[in-house]
XYZ file of C-alpha atoms in Angstrom:
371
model
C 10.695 33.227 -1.260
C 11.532 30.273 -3.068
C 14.784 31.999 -4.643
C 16.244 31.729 -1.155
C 15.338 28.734 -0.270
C 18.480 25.962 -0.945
C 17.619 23.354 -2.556
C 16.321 20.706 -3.112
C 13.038 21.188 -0.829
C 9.656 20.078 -0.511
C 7.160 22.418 -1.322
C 3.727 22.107 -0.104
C 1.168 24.023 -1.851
C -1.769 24.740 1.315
C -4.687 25.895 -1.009
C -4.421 23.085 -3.137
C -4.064 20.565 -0.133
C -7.345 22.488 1.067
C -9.120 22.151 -1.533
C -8.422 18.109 -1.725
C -9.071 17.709 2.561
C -12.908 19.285 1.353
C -13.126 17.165 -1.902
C -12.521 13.713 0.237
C -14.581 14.895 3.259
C -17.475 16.193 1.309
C -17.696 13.073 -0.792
C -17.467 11.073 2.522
C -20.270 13.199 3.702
C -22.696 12.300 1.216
C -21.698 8.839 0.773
C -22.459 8.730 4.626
C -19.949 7.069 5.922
C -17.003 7.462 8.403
C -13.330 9.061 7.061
C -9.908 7.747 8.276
C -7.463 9.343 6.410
C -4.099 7.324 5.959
C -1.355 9.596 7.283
C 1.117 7.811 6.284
C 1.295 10.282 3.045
C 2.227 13.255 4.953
C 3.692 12.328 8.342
C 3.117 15.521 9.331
C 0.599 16.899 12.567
C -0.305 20.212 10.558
C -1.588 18.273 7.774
C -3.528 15.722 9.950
C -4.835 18.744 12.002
C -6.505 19.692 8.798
C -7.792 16.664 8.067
C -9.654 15.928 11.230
C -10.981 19.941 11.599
C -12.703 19.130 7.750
C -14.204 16.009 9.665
C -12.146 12.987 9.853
C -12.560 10.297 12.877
C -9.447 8.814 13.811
C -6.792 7.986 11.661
C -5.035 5.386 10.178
C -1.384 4.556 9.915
C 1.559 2.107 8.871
C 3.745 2.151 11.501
C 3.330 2.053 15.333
C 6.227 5.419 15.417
C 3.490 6.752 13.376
C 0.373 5.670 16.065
C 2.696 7.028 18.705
C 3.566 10.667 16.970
C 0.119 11.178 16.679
C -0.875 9.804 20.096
C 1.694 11.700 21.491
C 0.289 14.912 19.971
C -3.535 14.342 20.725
C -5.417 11.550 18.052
C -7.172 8.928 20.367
C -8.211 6.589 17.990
C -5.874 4.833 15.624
C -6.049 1.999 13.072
C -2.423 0.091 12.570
C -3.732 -1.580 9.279
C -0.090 -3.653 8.614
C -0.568 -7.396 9.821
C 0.665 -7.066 13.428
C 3.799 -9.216 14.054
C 4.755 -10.841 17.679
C 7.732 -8.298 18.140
C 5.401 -5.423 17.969
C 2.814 -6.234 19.784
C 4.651 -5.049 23.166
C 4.971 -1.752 21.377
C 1.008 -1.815 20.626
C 0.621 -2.348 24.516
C 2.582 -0.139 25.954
C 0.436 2.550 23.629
C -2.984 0.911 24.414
C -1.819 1.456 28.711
C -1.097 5.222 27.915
C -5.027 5.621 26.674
C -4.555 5.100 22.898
C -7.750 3.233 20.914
C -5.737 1.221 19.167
C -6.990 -1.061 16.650
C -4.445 -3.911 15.493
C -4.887 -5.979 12.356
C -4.528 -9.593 11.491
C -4.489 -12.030 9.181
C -3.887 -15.674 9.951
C -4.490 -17.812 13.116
C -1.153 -17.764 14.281
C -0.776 -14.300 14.337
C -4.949 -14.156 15.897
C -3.418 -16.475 18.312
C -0.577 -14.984 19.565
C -2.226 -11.627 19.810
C -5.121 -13.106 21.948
C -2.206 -14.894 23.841
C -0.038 -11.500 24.479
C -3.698 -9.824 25.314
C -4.110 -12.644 28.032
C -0.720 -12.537 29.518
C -1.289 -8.782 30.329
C -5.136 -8.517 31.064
C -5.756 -6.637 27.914
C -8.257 -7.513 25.349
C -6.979 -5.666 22.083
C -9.365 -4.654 19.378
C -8.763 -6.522 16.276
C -9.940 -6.541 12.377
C -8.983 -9.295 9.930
C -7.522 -7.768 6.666
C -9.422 -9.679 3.643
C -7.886 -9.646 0.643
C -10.624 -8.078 -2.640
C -8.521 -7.663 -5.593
C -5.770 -10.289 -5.510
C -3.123 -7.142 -5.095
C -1.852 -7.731 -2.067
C -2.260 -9.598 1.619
C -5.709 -10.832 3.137
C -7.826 -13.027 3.669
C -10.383 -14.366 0.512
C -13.726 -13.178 1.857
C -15.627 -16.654 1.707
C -12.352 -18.770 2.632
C -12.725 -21.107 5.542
C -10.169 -19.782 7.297
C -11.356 -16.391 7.727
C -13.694 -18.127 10.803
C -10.674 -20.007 11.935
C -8.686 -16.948 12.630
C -12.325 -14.978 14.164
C -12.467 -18.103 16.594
C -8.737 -17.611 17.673
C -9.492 -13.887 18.718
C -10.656 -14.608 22.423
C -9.836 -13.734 25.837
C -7.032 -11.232 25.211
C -8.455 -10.041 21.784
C -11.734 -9.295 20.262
C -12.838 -9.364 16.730
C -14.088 -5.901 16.145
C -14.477 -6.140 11.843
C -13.034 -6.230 8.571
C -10.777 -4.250 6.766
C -10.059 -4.124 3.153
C -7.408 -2.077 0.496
C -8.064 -2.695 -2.884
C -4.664 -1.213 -4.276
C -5.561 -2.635 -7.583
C -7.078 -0.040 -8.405
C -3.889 2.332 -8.583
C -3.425 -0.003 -12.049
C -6.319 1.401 -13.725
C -7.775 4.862 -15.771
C -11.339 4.507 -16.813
C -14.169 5.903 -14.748
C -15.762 2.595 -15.386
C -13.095 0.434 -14.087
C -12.602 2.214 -10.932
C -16.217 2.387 -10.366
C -15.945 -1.436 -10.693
C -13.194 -1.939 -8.357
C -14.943 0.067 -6.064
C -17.995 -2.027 -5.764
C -16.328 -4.935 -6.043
C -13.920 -3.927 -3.107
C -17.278 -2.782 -0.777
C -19.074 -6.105 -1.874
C -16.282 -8.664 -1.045
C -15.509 -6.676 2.557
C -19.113 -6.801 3.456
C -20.016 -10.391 1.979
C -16.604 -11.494 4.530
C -18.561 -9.349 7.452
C -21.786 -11.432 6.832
C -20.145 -14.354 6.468
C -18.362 -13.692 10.168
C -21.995 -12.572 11.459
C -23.508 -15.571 10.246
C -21.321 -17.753 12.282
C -21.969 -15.737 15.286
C -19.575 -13.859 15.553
C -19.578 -9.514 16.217
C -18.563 -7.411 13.434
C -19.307 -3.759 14.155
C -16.814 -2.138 11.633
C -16.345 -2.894 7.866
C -13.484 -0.794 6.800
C -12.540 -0.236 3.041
C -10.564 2.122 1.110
C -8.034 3.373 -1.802
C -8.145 6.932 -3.031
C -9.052 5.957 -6.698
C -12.349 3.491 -4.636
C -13.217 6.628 -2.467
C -13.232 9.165 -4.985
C -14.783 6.068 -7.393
C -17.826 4.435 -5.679
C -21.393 5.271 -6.175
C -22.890 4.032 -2.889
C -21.142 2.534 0.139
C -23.724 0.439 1.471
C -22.705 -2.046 4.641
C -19.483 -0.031 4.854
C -18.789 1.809 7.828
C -15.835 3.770 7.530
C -13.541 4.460 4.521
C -9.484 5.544 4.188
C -7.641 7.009 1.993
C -4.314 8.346 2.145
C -2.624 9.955 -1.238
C -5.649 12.015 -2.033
C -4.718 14.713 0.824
C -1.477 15.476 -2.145
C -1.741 13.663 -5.227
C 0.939 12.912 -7.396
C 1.274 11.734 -10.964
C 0.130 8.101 -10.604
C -3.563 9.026 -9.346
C -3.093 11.687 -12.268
C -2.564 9.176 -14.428
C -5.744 7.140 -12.783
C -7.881 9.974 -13.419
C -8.561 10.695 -10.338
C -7.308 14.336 -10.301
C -5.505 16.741 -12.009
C -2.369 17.931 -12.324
C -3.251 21.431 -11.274
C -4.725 19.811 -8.189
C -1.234 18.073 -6.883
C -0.305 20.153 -4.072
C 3.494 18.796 -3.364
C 7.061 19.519 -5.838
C 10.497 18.788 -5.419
C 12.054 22.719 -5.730
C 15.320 22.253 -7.616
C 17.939 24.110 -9.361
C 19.930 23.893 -12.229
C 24.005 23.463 -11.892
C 24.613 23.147 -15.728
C 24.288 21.122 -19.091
C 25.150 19.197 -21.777
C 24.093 20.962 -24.832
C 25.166 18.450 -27.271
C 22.933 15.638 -25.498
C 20.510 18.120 -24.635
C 20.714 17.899 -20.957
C 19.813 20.221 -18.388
C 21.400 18.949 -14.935
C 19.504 19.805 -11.605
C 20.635 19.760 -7.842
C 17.481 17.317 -7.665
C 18.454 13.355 -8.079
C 16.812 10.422 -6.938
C 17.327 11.241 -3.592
C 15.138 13.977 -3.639
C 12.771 12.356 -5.647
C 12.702 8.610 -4.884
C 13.526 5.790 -6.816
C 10.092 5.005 -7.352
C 8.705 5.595 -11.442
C 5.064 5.277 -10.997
C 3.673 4.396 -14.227
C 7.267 5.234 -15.537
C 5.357 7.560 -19.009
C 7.306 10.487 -16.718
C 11.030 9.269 -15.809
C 11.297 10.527 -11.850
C 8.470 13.010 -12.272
C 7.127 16.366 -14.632
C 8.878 19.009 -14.857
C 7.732 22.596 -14.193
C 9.269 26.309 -14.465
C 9.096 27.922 -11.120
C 5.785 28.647 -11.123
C 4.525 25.042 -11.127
C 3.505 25.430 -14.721
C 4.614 21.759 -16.165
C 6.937 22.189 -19.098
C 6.058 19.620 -21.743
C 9.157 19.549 -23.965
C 11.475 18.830 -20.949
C 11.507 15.384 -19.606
C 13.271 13.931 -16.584
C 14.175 10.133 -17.649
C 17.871 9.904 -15.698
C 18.880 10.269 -12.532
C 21.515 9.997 -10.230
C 21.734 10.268 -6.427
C 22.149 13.789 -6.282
C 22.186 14.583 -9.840
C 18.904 15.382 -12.164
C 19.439 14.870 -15.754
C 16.405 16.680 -17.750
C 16.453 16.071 -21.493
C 15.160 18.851 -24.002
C 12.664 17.215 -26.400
C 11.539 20.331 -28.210
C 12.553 22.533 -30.678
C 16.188 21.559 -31.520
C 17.337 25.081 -32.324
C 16.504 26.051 -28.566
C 19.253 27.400 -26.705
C 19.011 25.544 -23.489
C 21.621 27.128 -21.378
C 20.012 30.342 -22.421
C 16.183 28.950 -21.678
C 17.101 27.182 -18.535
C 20.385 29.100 -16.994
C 22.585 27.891 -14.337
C 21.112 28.642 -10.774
C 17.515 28.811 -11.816
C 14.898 26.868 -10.443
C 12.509 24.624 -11.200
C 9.988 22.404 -9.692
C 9.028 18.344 -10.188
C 5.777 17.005 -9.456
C 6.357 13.509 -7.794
C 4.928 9.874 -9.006
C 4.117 8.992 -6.027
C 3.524 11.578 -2.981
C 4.054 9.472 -0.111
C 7.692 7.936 -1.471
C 8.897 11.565 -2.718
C 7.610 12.461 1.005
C 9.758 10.058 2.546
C 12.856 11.881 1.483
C 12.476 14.919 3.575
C 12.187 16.259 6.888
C 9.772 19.145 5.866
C 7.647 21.037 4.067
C 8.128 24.683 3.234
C 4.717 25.631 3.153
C 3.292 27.772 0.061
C 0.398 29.480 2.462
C -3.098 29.988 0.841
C -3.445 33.139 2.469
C 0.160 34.624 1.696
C 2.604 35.795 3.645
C 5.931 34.076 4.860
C 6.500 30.685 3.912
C 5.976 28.245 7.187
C 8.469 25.042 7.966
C 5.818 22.149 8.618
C 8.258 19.117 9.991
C 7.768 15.705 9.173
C 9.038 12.517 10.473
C 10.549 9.290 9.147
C 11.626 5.959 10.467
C 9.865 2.927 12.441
């Protein structure tokens, strides 16, 4: 199938993807806790369809065009867990009127304000958690900072405080069992020392919400959590590879390219598959744009991919020097690229050709793109 196919395409491999919807879920399941899965990875309903028959509740995503694809095709219950700004927040209503439980997230009192403000103005009270920031990686509130009651005061009338929500992305920057069990507790015990700290004051805080794929497939107990998310884990890539977190043979997405012709003397194969098909993004940059694999998806150590142009792959042959490389890897065969990071490499195409678990003919799963 994939000889026909022109390239280059996404392939998505569905027994592999299987395998890592049960892994998450059944870990989730014992851990006793709620799953959310972060769709932003896939953008894609048959994916998410998976992922909530295996036992997810609700979903999370990054963009509001996101909240309203999935709306749109039957999820009720949505986290947007990016900092709501004032020109979205007519785009939040407008959902919230249709019958969407949406779930907005803050992280300041100006922004608590003007939500509770907006919610006010159009006799709405929108459900709101304050992001707290656990590892120093990214936005959020410290969890015993003064402020963080500031901005629960400021979510009244039009908006109520409904919890805390945490993403220790730090962890993506580690490979030891023992530092990601680390980060893991140390992401659960800052989120729920911020909850009791907003309890303690008075204040409600049903949901503590905290999550990374390396924390979820890391921590040993989740106690005072109440719901976790994760988002790469449904594919992999190379960077949670390089984490530790899975294997390569458990990566369920590759770019499918083919090779238009080389430079013997520099040892260069050149592939239909540049950065465009790839993204610009490196990972943990020990693999150029990616690994390379024959057809099969069996990786191919000796050939690396460190240079790429938009449209352009250029592979480099690091083995044997007497190989014949225009003989090993001739013009219009194909080979596949596992992707640094799943969710970027995503991002470049429409859709998936599907590898089914099950065989048969190869189904188009679409995805979508944009704000």
């Amino acid at each position: 199938m994939q000889n026909t196919l022109e390239t280059p395409v996404l392939l998505l491999d569905e027994r592999r993807m299987q395998h890592n919807i049960e892994r998450m879920q059944n870990r989730m399941d014992r851990l006793g806790v709620s799953f959310r899965p972060h769709v932003k990875t896939s953008k894609c309903l048959e994916v998410v369809r998976r992922q909530i028959a295996a036992g997810a509740r609700g979903i999370t995503v990054s963009t509001l065009k996101e909240a309203e694809e999935f709306f749109r095709a039957g999820v009720e219950d949505i986290l947007y867990a990016v900092a709501i700004v004032p020109n979205k927040l007519d785009h939040a209503l407008k959902l919230i009127r249709a019958g969407l439980r949406l779930t907005l997230l803050v992280e300041s009192v100006a922004m608590a304000e003007q939500v509770a403000s907006h919610g006010a103005e159009h006799g709405l009270s929108y459900e709101v958690l304050i992001e707290i920031d656990t590892d120093g990686h990214r936005s959020g509130v410290k969890p015993a900072d003064p402020v963080l009651l500031d901005i629960a005061a400021a979510l009244h009338g039009g908006a109520r405080l409904k919890g805390v929500m945490t993403h220790a992305g730090a962890s993506y920057d580690l490979n030891t069992p023992e530092a990601l069990e680390a980060m893991a507790e140390q992401e659960r015990s800052r989120c729920v020392a911020a909850a009791m700290l907003l309890r303690g004051a008075g204040h409600a805080c049903e949901m503590v919400s905290v999550g990374s794929t390396p924390t979820a497939l890391s921590a040993h107990h989740l106690e005072g959590v109440t719901e976790v998310r994760a988002g790469v884990y449904v594919f992999f890539d190379m960077v949670m590879a390089d984490v530790g977190v899975c294997t390569q043979d458990e990566i369920a997405i590759s770019v499918l390219c083919t090779v238009i012709g080389h430079q013997p003397a520099q040892g260069w194969v050149i592939t239909d598959g540049g950065w465009m098909a790839m993204s610009r993004d490196l990972g943990h940059q020990e693999h150029g744009y990616g690994v390379v694999c024959d057809a099969d998806g069996q990786p191919i150590a000796d050939l690396g991919f460190g240079k790429a142009n938009q449209e352009h792959g250029v592979l480099q042959w690091r083995g044997d020097a007497g190989v014949d490389i225009v003989q090993r890897f001739p013009v219009g065969s194909s080979l596949r690229v596992l992707p640094n990071h799943a969710c970027a490499t995503g991002a470049q195409h429409g859709q998936y050709h599907v590898i089914p678990q099950n065989g048969g003919d190869w189904p188009v799963w679409p995805r979508f793109s944009g704000w």
